[in-house]
Coordinates of C-alpha atoms in Angstrom, one line a residue:
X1 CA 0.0 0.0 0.0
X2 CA 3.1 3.0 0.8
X3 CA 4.9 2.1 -2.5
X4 CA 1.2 2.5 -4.4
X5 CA 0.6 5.8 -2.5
X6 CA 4.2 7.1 -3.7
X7 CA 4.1 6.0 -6.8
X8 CA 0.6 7.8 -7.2
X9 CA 2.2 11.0 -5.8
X10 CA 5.4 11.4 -7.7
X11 CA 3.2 10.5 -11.1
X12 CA 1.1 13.5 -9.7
X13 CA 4.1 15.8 -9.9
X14 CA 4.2 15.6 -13.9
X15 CA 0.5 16.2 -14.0
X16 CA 0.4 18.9 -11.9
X17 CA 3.1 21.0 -14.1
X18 CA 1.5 19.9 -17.1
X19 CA -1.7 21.1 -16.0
X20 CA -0.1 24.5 -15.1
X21 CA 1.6 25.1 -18.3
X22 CA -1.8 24.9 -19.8
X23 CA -3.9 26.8 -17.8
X24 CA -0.8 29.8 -17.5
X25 CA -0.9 29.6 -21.1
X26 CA -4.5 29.6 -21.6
X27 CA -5.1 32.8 -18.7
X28 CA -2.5 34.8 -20.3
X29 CA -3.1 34.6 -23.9
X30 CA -7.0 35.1 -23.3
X31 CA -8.6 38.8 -24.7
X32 CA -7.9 41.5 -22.3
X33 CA -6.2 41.3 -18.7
X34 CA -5.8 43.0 -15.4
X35 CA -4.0 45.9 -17.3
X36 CA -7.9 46.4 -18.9
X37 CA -9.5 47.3 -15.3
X38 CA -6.5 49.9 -14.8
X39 CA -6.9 51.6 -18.6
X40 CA -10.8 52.1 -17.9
X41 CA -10.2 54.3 -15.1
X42 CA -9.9 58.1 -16.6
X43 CA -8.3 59.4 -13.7
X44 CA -5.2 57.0 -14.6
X45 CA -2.9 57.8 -17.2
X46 CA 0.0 55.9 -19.2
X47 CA 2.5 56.8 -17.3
X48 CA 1.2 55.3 -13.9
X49 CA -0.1 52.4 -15.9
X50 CA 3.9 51.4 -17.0
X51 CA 4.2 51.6 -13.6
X52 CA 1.5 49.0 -12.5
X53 CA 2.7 46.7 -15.6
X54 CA 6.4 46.5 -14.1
X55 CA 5.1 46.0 -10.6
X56 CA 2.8 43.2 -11.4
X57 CA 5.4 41.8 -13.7
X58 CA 3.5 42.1 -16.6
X59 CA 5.8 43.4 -18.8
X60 CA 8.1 40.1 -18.9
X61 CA 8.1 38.0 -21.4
X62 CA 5.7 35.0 -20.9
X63 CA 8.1 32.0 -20.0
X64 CA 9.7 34.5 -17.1
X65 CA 6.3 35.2 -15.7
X66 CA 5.6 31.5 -15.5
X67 CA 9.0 30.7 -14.0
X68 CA 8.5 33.7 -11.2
X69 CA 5.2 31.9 -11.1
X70 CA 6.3 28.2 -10.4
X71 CA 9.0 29.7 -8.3
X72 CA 6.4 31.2 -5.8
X73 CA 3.9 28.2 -6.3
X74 CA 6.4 26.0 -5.4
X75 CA 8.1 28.2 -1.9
X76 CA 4.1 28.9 -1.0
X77 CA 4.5 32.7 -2.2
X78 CA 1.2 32.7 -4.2
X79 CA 1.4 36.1 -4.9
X80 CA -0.8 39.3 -4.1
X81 CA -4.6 39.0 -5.7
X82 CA -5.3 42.1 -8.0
X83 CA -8.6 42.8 -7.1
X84 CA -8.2 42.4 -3.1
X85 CA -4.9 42.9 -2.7
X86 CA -4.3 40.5 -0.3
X87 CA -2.1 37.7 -0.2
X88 CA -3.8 34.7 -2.6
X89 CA -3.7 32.1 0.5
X90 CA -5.5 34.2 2.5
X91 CA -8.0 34.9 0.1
X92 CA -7.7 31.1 -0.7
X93 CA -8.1 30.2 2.9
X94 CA -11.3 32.6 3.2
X95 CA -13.1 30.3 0.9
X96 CA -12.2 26.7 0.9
X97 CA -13.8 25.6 4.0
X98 CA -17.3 27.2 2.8
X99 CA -16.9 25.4 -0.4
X100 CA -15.7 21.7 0.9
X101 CA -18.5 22.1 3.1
X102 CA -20.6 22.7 0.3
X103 CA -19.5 19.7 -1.9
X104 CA -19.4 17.8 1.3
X105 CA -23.1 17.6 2.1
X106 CA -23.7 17.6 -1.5
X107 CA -22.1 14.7 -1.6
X108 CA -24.1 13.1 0.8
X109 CA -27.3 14.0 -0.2
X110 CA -26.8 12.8 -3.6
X111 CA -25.2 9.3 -2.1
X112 CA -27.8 8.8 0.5
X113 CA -30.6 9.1 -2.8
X114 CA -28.8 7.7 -5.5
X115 CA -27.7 4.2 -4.1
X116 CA -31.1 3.2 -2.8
X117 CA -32.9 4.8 -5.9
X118 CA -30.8 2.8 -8.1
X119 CA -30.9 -0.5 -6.1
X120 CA -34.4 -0.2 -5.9
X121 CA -34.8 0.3 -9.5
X122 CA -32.8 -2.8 -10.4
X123 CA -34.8 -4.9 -8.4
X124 CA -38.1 -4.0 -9.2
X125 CA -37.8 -3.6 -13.3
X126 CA -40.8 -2.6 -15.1
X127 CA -42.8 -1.6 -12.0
X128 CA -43.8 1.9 -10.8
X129 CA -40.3 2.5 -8.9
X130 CA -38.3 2.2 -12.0
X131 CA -40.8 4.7 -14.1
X132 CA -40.6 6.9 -11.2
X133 CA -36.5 7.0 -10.8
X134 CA -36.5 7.4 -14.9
X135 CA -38.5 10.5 -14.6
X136 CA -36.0 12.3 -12.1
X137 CA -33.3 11.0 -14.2
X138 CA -34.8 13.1 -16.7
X139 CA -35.8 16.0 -15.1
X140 CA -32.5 16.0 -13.2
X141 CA -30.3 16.0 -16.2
X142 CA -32.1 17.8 -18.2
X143 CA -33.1 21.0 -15.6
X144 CA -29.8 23.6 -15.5
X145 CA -28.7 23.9 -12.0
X146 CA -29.0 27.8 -12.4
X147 CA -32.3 27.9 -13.3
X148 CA -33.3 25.3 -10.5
X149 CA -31.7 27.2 -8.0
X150 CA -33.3 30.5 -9.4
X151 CA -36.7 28.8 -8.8
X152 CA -36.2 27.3 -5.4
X153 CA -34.9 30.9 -4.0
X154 CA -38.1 32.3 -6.2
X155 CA -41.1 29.9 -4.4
X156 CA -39.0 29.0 -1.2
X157 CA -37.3 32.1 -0.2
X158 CA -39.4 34.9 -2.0
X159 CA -42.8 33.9 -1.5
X160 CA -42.5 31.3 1.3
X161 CA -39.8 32.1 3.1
X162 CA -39.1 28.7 4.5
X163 CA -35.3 29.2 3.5
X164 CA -32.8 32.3 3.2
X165 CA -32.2 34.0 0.3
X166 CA -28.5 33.3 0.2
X167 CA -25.4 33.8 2.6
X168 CA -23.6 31.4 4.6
X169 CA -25.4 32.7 8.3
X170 CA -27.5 34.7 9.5
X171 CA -26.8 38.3 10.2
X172 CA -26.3 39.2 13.7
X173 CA -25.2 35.9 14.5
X174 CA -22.0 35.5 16.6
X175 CA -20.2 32.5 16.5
X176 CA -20.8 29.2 15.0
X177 CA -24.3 27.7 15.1
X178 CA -24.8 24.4 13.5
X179 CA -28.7 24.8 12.9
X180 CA -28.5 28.0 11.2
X181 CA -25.3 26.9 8.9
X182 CA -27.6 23.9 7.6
X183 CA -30.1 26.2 7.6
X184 CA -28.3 27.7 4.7
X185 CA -26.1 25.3 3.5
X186 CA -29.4 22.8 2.8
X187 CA -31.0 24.6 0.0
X188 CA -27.7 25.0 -2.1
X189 CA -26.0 21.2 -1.5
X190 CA -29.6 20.1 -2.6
X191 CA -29.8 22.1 -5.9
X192 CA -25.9 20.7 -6.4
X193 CA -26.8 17.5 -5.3
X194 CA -29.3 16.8 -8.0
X195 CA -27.9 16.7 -11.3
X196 CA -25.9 13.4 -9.2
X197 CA -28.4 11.9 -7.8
X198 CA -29.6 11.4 -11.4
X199 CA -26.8 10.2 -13.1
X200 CA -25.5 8.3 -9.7
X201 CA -28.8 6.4 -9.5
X202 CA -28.6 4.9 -13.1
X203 CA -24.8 3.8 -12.6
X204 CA -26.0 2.3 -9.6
X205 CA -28.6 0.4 -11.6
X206 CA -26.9 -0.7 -14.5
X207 CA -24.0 -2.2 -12.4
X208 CA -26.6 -4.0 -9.9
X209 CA -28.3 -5.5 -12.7
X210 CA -25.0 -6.9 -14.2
X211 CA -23.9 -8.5 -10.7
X212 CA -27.1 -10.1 -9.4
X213 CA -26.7 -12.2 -12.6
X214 CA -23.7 -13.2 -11.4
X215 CA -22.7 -17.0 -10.1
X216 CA -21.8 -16.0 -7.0
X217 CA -25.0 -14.3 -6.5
X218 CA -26.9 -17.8 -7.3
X219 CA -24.8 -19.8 -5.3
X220 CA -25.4 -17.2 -2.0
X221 CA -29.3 -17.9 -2.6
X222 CA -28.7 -21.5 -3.1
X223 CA -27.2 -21.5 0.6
X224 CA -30.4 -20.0 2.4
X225 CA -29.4 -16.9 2.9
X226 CA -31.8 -13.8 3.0
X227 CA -32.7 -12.0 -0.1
X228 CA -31.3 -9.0 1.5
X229 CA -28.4 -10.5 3.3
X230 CA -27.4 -11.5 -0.6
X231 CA -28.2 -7.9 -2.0
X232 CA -26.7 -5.8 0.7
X233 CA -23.9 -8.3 1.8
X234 CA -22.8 -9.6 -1.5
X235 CA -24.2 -7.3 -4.6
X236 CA -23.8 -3.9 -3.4
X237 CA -20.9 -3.8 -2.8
X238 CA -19.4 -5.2 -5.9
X239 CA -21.8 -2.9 -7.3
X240 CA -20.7 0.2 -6.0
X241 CA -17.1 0.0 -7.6
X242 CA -18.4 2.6 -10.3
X243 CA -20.2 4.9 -8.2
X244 CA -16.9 4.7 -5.9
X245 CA -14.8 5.9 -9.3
X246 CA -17.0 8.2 -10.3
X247 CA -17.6 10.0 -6.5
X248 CA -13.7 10.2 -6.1
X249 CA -13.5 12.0 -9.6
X250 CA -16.1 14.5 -9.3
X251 CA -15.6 15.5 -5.8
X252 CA -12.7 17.8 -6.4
X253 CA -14.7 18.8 -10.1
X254 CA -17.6 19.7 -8.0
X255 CA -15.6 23.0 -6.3
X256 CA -15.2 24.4 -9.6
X257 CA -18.5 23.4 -10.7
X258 CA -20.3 24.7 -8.0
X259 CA -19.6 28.3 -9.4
X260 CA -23.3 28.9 -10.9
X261 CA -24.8 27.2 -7.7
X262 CA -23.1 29.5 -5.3
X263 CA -23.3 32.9 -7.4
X264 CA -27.4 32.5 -7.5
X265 CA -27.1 31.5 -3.7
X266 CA -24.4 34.0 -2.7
X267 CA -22.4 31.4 -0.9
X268 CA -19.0 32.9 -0.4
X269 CA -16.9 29.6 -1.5
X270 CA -14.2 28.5 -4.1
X271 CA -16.3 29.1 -7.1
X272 CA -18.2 32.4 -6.7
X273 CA -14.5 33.7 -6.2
X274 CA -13.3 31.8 -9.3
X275 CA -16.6 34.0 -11.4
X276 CA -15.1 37.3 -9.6
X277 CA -11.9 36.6 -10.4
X278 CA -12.4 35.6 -13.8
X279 CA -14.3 39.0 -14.4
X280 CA -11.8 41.1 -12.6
X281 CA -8.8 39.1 -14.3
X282 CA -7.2 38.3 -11.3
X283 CA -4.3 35.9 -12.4
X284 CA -2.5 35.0 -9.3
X285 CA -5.9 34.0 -7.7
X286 CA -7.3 31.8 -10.6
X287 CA -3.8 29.7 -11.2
X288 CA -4.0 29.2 -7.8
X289 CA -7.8 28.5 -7.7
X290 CA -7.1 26.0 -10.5
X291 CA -4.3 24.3 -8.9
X292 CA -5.6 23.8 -6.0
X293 CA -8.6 22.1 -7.8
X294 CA -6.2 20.2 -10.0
X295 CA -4.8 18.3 -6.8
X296 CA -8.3 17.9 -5.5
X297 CA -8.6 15.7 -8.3
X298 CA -5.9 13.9 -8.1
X299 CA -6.6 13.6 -4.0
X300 CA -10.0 12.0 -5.2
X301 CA -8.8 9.8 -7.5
X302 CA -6.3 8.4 -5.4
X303 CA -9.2 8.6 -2.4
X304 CA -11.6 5.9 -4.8
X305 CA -8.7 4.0 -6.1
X306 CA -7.6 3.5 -2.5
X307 CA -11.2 2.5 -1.2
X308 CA -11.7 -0.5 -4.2
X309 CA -9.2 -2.1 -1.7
X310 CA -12.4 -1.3 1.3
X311 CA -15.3 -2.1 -1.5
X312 CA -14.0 -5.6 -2.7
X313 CA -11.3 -6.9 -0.5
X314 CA -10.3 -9.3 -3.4
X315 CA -8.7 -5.8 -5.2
X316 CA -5.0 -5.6 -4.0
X317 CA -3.2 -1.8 -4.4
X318 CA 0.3 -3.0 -4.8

């Protein structure tokens, strides 16, 4: 198991700078820049704007910035953000825990409905269940999370005000206060959660189908066990080897992804600041923002490739 988890983190090295190569290239050679927010201010003029350039570093060639980049990346000098002008792990560290626990509960929710939704659909085919989990499928693929989110906050907040408008607390609160940070955390991981729930559910029910075919599945009945000793203590959990893939490689997608969800919900985590920095182009905060989600990836695939080993003991990580 240590040689597998060091041979997974040295072949994350070479990923990691290949991935910041790309997206340095990609930020920098984009339309516009930081320069752009400077120049439509009237009450600045060239001269100060050479002088911002060279202080920013701007004016270097591209290979030096990255290298003054990769340098700082590398000693944990991220830089000063552009639009706060603050350091970018501060700014960082402001809104990682909101997001994680964001994609956390999302998480959940869409595990605790997807696995029993999609069991339940592969054992009772062509009943009511199954048209039933098909139809949220549908609906939850097909809805945009933005405008889903737009009409909970419309009927729920708005008009019923059964939940907040948006925020992480409520104002005037001091402190932390469980009841009132699920309060407000609900609403959003539940919008997030649903485009999963449908596409979790189905993986869930394609792979149960293909294992209670299996032998090993008929020879457990032929012993007397329980029908639910053989789903639940034999099928699901060979079953859940794809869901366990496909968890460990979305959860470190879903920070970035969750832009859209927490802009409409005015949750102040990793991807509202990755839509203000992207309109303000602030270039030390989104390398950063997109490194930091890079190695989230890589930290959940190695998560699901290490939990097969928990899932089906016969899987050896060597």
């Amino acid at each position: 198991m240590s040689r597998y988890l060091i041979r997974r983190l040295l072949q994350a090295i070479p990923t990691l700078w290949a991935v910041s190569i790309v997206m340095f290239g990609i930020i920098h050679l984009a339309p516009g820049g930081p320069m752009a927010m400077y120049a439509a201010d009237p009450n600045v003029d060239q001269a100060e704007l050479d002088r911002i350039e060279e202080r920013l570093g701007l004016n270097d060639p591209l290979p030096i910035q990255y290298a003054k980049w990769l340098k700082g990346m590398v000693t944990g000098d991220w830089g000063i953000s552009y639009k706060f002008g603050r350091d970018v792990t501060a700014v960082l560290g402001d809104r990682i825990w909101p997001s994680l626990q964001l994609v956390g509960v999302s998480l959940i929710i869409a595990l605790v409905f997807s696995i029993p939704l999609g069991v339940l659909t592969a054992l009772y085919r062509h009943r009511f269940v199954q048209y039933i989990s098909n139809t949220i499928a549908m609906l939850g693929v097909s809805i945009p999370t933005f405008w889903l989110g737009m009409v909970i906050l419309l009927v729920f907040s708005c008009k019923l005000r059964i939940i907040p408008s948006g925020g992480m607390m409520t104002i005037g609160v001091e402190g932390f206060d469980l009841w009132d940070r699920l309060y407000h955390l609900l609403p959003p991981a539940a919008v997030l959660a649903t485009l999963h729930v449908a596409g979790w559910s189905r993986y869930v029910r394609s792979s149960m189908l293909e294992v209670i075919g299996q032998d090993y599945i008929r020879t457990a009945r032929s012993k007397g066990l329980t029908e639910r000793g053989v789903i639940y203590g034999h099928a699901l959990k060979n079953a859940l080897l794809p869901l366990v893939t496909l968890v460990g490689l979305q959860g470190g997608r879903l920070i970035g992804g969750a832009m859209i969800t927490e802009v409409v919900f005015a949750w102040p985590g990793m991807g509202r600041l990755l839509a203000e920095s992207l309109s303000g182009r602030d270039y030390p905060v989104l390398m950063a923002s997109f490194m930091l989600m890079s190695v989230l990836v890589i930290f959940g695939n190695l998560m699901s490739d290490l939990s097969y080993g928990i899932v089906d003991p016969r899987i050896s990580l060597e």
